CSV table of C-alpha atoms in Angstrom, one decimal:
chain,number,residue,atom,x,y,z
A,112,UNK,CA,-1.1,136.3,-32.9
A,113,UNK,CA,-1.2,137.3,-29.5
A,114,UNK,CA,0.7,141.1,-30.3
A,115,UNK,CA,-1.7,141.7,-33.2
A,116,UNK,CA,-4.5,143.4,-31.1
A,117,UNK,CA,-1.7,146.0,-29.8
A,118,UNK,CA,-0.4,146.5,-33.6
A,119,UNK,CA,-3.9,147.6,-34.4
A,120,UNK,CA,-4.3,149.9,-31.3
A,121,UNK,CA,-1.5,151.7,-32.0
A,122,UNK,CA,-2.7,152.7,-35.7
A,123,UNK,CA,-5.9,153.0,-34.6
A,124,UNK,CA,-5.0,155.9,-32.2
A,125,UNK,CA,-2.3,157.6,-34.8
A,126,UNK,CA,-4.9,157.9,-37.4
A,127,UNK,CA,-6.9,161.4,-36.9
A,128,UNK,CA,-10.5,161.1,-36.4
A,129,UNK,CA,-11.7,163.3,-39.1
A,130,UNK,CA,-15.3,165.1,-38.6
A,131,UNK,CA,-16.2,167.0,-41.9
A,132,UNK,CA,-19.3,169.2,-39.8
A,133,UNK,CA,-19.5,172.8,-39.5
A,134,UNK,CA,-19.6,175.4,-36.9
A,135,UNK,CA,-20.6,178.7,-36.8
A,136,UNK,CA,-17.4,179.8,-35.6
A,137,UNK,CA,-13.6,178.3,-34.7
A,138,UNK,CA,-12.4,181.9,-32.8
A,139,UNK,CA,-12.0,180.4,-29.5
A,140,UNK,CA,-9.1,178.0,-31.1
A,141,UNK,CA,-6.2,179.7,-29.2
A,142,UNK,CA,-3.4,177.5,-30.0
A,143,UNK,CA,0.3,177.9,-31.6
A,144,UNK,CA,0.5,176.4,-35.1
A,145,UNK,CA,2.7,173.1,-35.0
A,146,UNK,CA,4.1,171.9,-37.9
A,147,UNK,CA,1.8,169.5,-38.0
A,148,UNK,CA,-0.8,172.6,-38.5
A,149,UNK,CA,1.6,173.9,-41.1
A,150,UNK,CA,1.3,170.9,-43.6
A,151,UNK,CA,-1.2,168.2,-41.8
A,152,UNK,CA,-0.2,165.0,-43.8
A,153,UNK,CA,-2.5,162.2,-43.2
A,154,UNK,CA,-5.8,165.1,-42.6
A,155,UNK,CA,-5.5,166.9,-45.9
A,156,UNK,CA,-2.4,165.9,-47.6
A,157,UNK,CA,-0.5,162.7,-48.1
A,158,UNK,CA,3.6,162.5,-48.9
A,159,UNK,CA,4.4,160.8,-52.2
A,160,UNK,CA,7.1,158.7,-53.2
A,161,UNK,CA,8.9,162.2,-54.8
A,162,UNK,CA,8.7,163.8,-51.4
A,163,UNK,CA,5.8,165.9,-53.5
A,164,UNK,CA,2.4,166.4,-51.7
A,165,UNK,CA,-0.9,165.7,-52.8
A,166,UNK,CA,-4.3,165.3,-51.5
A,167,UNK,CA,-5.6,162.0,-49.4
A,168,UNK,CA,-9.2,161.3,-51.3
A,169,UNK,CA,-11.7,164.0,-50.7
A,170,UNK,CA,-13.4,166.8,-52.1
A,171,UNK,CA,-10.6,169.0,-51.7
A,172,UNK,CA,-10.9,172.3,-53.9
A,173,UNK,CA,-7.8,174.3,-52.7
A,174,UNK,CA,-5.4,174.5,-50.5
A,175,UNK,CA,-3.7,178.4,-49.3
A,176,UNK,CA,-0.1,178.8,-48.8
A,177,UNK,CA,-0.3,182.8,-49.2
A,178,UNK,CA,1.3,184.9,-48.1
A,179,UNK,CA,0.4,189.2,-48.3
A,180,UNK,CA,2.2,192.0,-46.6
A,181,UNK,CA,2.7,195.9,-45.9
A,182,UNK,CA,4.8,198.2,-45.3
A,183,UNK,CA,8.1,200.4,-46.5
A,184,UNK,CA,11.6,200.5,-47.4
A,185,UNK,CA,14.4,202.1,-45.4
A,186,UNK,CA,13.9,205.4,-48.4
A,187,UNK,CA,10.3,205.5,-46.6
A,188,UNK,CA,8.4,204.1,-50.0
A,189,UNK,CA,5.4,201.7,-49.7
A,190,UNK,CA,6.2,198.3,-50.2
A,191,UNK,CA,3.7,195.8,-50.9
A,192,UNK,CA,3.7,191.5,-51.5
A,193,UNK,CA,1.7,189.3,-52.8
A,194,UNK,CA,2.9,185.9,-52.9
A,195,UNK,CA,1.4,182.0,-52.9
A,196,UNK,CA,3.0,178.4,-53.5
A,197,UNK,CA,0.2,176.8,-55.8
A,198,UNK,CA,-0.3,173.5,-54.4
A,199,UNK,CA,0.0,170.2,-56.6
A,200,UNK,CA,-2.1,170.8,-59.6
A,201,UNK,CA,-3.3,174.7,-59.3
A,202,UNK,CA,-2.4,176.8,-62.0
A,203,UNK,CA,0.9,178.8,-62.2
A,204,UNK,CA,1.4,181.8,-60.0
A,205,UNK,CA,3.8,185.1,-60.2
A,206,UNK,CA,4.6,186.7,-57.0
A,207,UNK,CA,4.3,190.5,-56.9
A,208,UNK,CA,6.4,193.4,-55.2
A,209,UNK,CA,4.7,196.9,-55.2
A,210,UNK,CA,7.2,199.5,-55.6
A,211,UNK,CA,7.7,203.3,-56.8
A,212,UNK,CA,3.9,202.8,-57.5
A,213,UNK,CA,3.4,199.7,-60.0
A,214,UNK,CA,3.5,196.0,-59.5
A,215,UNK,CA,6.8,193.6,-60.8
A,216,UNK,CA,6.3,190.2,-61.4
A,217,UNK,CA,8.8,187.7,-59.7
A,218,UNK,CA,9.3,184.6,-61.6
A,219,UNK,CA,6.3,182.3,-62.0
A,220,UNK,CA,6.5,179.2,-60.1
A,221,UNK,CA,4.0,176.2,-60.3
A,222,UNK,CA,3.2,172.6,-58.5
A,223,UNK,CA,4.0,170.1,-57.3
A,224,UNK,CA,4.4,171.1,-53.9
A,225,UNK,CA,7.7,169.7,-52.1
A,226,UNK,CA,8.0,168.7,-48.3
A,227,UNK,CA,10.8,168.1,-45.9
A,228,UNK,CA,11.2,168.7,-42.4
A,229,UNK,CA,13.8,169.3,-39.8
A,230,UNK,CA,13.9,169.6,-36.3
A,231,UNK,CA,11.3,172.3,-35.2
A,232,UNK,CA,11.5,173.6,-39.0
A,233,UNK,CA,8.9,172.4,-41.6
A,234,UNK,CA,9.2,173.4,-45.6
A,235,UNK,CA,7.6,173.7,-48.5
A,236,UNK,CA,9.0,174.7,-51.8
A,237,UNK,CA,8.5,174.6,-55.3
A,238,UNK,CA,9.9,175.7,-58.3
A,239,UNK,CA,9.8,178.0,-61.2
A,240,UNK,CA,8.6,177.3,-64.6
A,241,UNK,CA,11.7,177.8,-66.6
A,242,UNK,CA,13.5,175.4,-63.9
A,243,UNK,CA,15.8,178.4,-62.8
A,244,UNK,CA,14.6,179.4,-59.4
A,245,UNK,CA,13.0,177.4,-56.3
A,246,UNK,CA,10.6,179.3,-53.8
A,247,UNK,CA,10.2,178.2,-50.4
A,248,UNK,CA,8.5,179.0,-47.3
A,249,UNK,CA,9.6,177.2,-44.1
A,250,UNK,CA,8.2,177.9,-40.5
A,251,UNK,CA,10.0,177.2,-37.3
A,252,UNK,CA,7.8,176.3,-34.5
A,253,UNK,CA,10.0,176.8,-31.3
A,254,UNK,CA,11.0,180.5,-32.6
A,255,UNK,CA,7.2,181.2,-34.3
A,256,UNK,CA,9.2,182.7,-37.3
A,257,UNK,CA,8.2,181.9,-40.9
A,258,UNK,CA,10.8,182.4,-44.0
A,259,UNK,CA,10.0,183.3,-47.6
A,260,UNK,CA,12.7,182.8,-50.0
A,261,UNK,CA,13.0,182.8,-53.6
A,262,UNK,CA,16.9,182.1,-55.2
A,263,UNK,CA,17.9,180.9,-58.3
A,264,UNK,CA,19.3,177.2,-58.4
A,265,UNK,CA,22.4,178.0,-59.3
A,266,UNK,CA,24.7,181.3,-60.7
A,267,UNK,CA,22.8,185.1,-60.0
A,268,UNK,CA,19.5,186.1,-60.2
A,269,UNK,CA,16.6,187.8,-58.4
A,270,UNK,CA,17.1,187.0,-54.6
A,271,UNK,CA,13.9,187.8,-51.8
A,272,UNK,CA,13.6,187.0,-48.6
A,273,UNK,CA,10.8,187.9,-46.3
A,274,UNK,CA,11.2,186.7,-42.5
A,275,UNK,CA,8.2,187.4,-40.2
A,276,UNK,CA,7.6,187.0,-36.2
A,277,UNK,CA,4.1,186.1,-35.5
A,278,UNK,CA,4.1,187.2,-31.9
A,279,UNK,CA,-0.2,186.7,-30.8
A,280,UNK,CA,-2.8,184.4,-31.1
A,281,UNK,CA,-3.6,183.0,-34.6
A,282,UNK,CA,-6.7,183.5,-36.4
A,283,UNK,CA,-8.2,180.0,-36.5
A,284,UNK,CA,-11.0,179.4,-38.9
A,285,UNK,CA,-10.7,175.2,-37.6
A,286,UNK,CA,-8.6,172.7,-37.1
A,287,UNK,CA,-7.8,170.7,-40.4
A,288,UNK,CA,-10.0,167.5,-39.0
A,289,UNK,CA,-13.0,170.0,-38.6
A,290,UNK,CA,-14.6,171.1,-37.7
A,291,UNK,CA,-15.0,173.9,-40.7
A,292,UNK,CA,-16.7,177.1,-40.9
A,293,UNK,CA,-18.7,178.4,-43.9
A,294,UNK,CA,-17.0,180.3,-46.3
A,295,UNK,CA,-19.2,181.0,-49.0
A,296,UNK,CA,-21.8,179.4,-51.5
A,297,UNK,CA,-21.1,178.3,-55.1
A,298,UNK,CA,-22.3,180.0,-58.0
A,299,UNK,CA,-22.0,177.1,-60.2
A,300,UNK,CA,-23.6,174.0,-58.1
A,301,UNK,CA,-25.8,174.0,-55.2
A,302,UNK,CA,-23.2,173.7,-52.3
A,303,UNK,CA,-20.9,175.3,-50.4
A,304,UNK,CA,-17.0,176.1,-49.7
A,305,UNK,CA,-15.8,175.4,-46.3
A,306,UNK,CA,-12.7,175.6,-44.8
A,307,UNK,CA,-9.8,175.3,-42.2
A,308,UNK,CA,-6.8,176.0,-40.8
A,309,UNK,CA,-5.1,179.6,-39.8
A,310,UNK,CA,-3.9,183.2,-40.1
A,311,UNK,CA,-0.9,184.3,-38.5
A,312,UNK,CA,-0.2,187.6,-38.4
A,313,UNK,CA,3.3,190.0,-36.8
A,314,UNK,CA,6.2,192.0,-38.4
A,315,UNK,CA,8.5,191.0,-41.1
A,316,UNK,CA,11.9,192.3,-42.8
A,317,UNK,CA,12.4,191.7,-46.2
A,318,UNK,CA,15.2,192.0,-48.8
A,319,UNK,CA,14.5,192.4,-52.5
A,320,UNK,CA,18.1,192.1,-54.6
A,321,UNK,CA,17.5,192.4,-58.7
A,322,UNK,CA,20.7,191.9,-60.5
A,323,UNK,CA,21.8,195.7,-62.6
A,324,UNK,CA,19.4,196.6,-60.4
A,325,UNK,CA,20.5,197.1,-57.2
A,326,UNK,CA,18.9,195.9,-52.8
A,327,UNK,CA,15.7,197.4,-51.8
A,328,UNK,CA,15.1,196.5,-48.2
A,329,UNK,CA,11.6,196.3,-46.2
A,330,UNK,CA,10.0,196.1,-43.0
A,331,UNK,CA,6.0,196.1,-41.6
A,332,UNK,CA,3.4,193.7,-41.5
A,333,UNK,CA,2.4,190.4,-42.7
A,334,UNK,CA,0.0,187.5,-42.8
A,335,UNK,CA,0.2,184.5,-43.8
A,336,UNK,CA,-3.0,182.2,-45.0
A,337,UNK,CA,-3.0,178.5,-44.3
A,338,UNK,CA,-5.9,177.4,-45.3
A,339,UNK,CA,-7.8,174.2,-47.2
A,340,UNK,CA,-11.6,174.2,-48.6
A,341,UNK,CA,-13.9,171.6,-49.0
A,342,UNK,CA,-17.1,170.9,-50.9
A,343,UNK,CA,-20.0,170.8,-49.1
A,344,UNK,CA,-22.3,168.7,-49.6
A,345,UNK,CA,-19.8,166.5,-51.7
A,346,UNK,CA,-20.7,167.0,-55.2
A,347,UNK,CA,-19.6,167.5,-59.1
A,348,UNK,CA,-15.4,168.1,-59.4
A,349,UNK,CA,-15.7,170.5,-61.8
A,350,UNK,CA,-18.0,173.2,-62.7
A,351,UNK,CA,-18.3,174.9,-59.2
A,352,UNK,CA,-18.0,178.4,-60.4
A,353,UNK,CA,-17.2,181.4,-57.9
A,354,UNK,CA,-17.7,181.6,-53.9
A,355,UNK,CA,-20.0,184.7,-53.0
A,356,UNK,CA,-19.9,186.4,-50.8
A,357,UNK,CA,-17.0,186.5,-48.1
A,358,UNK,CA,-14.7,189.6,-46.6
A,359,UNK,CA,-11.3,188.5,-45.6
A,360,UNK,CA,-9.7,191.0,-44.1
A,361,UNK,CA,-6.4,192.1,-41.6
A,362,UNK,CA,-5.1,195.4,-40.2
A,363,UNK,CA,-2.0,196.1,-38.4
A,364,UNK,CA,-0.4,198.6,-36.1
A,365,UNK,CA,2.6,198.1,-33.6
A,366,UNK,CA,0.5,198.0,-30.8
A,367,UNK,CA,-2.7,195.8,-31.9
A,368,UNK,CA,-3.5,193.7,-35.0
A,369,UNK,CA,-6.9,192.4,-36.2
A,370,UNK,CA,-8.1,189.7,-38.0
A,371,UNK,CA,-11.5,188.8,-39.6
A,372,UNK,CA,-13.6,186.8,-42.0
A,373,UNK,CA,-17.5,187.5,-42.2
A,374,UNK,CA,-19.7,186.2,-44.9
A,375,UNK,CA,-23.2,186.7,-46.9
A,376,UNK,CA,-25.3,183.9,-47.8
A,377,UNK,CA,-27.0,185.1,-51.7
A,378,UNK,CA,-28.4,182.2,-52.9
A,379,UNK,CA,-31.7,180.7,-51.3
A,380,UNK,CA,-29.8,177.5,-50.3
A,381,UNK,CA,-29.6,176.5,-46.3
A,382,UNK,CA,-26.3,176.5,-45.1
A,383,UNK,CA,-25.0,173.5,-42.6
A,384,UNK,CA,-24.1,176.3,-40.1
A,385,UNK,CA,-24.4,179.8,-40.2
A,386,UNK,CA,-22.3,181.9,-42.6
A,387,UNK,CA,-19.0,182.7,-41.1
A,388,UNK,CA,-18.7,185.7,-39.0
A,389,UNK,CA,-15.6,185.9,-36.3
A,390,UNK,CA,-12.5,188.1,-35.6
A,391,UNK,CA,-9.7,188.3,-33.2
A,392,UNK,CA,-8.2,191.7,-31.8
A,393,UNK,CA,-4.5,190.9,-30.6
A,394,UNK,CA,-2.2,193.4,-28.1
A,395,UNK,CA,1.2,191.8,-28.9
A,396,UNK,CA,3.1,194.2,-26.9
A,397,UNK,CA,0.8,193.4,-23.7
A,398,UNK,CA,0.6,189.4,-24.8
A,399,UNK,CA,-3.4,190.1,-24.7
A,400,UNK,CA,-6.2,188.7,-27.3
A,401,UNK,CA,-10.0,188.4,-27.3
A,402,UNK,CA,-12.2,187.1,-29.7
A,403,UNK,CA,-14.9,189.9,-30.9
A,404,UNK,CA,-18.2,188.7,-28.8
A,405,UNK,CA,-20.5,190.9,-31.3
A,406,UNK,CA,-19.2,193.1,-34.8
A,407,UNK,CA,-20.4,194.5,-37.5
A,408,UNK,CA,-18.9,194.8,-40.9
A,409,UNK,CA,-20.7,197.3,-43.5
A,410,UNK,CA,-19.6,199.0,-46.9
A,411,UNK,CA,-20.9,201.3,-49.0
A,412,UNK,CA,-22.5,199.0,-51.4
A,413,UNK,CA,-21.9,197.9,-55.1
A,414,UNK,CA,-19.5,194.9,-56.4
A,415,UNK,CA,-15.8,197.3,-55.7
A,416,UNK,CA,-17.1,199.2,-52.6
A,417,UNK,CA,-13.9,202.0,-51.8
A,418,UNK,CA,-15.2,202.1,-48.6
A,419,UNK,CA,-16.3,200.3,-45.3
A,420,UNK,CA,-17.2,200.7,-41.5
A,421,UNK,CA,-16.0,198.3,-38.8
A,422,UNK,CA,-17.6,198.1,-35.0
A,423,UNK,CA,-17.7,195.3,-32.8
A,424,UNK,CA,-17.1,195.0,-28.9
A,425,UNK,CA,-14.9,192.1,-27.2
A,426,UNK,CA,-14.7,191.3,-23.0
A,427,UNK,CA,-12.4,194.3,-22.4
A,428,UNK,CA,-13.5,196.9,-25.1
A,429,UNK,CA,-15.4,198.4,-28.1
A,430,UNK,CA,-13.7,199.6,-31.7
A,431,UNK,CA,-14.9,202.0,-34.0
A,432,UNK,CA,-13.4,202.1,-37.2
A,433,UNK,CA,-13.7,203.4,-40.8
A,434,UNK,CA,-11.6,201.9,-43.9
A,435,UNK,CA,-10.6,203.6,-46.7
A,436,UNK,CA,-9.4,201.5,-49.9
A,437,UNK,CA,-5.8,202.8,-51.0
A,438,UNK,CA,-5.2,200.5,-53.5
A,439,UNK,CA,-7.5,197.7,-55.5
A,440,UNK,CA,-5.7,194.7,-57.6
A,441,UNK,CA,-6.4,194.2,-59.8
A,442,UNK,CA,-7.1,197.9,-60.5
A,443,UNK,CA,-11.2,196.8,-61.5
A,444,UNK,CA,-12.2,193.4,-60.7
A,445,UNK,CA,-13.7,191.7,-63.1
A,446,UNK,CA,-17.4,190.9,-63.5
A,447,UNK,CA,-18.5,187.8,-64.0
A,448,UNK,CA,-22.4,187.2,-64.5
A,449,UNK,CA,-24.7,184.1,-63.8
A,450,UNK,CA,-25.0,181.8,-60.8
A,451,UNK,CA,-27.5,178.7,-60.5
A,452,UNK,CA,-30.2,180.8,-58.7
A,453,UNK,CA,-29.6,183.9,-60.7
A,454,UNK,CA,-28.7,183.9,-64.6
A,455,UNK,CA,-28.4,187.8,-64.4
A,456,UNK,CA,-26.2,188.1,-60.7
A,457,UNK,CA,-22.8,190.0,-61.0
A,458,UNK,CA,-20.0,189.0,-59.1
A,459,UNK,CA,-16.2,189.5,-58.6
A,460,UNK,CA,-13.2,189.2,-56.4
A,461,UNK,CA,-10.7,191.1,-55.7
A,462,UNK,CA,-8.3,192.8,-53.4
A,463,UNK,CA,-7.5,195.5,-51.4
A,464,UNK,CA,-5.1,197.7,-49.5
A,465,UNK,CA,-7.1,198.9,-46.7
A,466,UNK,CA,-6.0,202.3,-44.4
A,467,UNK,CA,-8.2,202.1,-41.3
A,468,UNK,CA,-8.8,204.7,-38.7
A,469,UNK,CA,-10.8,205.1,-35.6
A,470,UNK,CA,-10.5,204.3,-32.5
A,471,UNK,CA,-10.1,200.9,-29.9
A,472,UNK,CA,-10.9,201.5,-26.4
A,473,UNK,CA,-9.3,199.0,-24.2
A,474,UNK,CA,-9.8,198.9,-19.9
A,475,UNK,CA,-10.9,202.6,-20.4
A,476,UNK,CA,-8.3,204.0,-22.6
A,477,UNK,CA,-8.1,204.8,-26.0
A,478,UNK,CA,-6.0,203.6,-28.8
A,479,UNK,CA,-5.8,205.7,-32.2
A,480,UNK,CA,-6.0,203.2,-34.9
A,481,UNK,CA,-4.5,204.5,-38.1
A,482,UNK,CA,-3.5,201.0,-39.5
A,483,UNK,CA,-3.2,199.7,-43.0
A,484,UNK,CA,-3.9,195.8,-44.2
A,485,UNK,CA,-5.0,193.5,-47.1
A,486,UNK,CA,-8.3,192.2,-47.2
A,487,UNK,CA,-9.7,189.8,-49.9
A,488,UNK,CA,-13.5,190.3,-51.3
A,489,UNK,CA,-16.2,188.4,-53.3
A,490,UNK,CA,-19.5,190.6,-54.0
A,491,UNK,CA,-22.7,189.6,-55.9
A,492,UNK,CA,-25.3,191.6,-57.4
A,493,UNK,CA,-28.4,189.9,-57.7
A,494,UNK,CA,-30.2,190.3,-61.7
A,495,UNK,CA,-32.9,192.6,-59.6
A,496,UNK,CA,-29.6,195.2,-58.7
A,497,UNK,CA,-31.1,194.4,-55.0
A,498,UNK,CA,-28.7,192.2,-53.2
């Protein structure tokens, strides 16, 4: 009997102590994602007896393992991906190449979500509906370098791989034991979406090999989206509706890369903590960040603005940029019409491949910007057409 006090002080202090508040903000988190980061078993998720993953109780709504990037092939055409591993019970997803101007589906993979780990490299995989192909995406702490990879199980089939370097600071929107930042509020119930985890953003390769078909290979930017939401307050399961009204939103150059999430609060219900509103400006080849200390993110209005103006100022500098949407997916985005305070509101999400220009002045010298990203959009429309 005399050990048992020590047996319990050594759980005690492996269990995370788990705060579900919010903040305003999570931008001064500066730190490396572990492995631990990567998949946080015993925070968010807990390992079943199938090495599968599912969710310790909560009110867990999603979880993000997506991954978007930009860029060309060695012929100089643009290349676009879309891809995500739906987590234990989502729906089904198809990952998406862009190339010689439409979109081509990759096989459609669905839950559960598989984990293993080894050494300084953590996975997660999945696999296909038909049972033919298995997608994983594995990231290796010591080297900061996350794999992609879909194969078939056995025989020939469509191979990709897409291997990216994260080089700067993360984009942190919290810790996974919170605190979490505001994301959005719910069109369907009165509460909101809030959320943790990270972006990490850098360079990747990629290699796209289609059987009759021939190799198409790729290089440019990435990011990657690690993130989990939560209900807050706790509430109904089902019957949340949409999350209004957020901007999500990356854009990359060799020489600096920017990350940023700002939302709108629509409905007449007092958030825990101010909506969202942080970004990060990164100079990987000088090993330099700083959080934004003041921005300002407008568009030209409506529910699929084409375009939108960026400023904001951080310890060493001020950026002035415009954006200019190349490419929408889908093509419209849908419209969707009611929300609890609002039977007539509009809204929809959707995507977008942004080209932004301007300029970043850093330590007294400017930087043309003429960089290209993804950023992710909700809108509403309130039944008066004024907000």
């Amino acid at each position: 009997m005399g050990k048992l006090p020590l047996v319990i002080a050594a759980l005690t202090l492996a269990v995370p102590v788990l705060g579900w508040e919010t903040t305003p903000s999570n931008i001064g988190i500066v730190d490396v994602p572990t492995g631990e980061d990567f998949v946080p078993i015993g925070t968010v998720f807990e390992l079943l007896d199938d090495g599968s993953l599912g969710y310790i109780p909560g009110p867990w709504t999603q979880s993000c393992f997506i991954l978007v990037a930009v860029g060309r092939t060695e012929g100089g055409r643009p290349f676009l991906f879309q891809g995500r591993l739906p987590f234990t019970g989502e729906g089904a997803f198809a990952p998406k190449v862009f190339l010689g101007g439409r979109w081509h589906l990759l096989p459609t993979f669905r839950g559960p979500l598989y984990y293993e780990s080894s050494g300084p490299v953590t996975t997660v995989y999945e696999f296909d509906t038909a049972h033919r192909y298995r997608q994983a995406l594995s990231y290796n702490e010591a080297e900061r370098i996350w794999t992609y990879r879909i194969e078939p199980l056995e025989g020939s089939g469509v191979r990709f791989t897409l291997t990216g370097r994260a080089p700067g600071t993360p984009f942190w929107m919290g810790k996974f034991s919170g605190p979490y930042i505001v994301h959005g509020a719910y069109t369907g119930v009165e509460a909101f979406d809030i959320w943790g985890g990270f972006w990490d953003l850098g360079t990747f390769t990629a290699e796209l090999s289609v059987p009759g078909r021939g190799r198409v290979e790729a290089r440019g930017h990435f990011l990657f989206d690690r993130a989990t939401h939560r209900v807050e307050p706790e509430g109904p399961g089902k019957g949340r509706g949409h999350v209004v009204s957020f901007s999500c939103l990356y854009l990359c150059q060799d020489d600096l890369f920017l990350a940023l999430s700002h939302s709108e609060n629509p409905s007449p219900l007092e958030p825990p903590a101010p909506f969202q509103h942080q970004a990060r400006i990164n100079f990987p080849k000088e090993g330099r960040s700083f959080a934004l200390e003041w921005f300002q993110l407008v568009d030209e209005g409506g529910l699929q603005p084409e375009g939108l103006r960026l400023e904001g100022d951080f310890a060493e500098g001020r950026l002035e940029l415009d954006g200019e949407a190349l490419l929408f997916f889908p093509e419209r985005w849908g419209v969707s019409v009611g929300a609890w305070w609002d039977p007539e509101g509009e809204h929809v999400w959707g995507r977008a491949v942004i080209r932004w220009r301007g300029t970043v002045t850093w330590r007294g010298r400017e930087i043309p910007v003429d960089a290209t990203g993804w950023g992710e959009f909700t809108r509403f429309l309130g039944g008066c057409g004024c907000g």
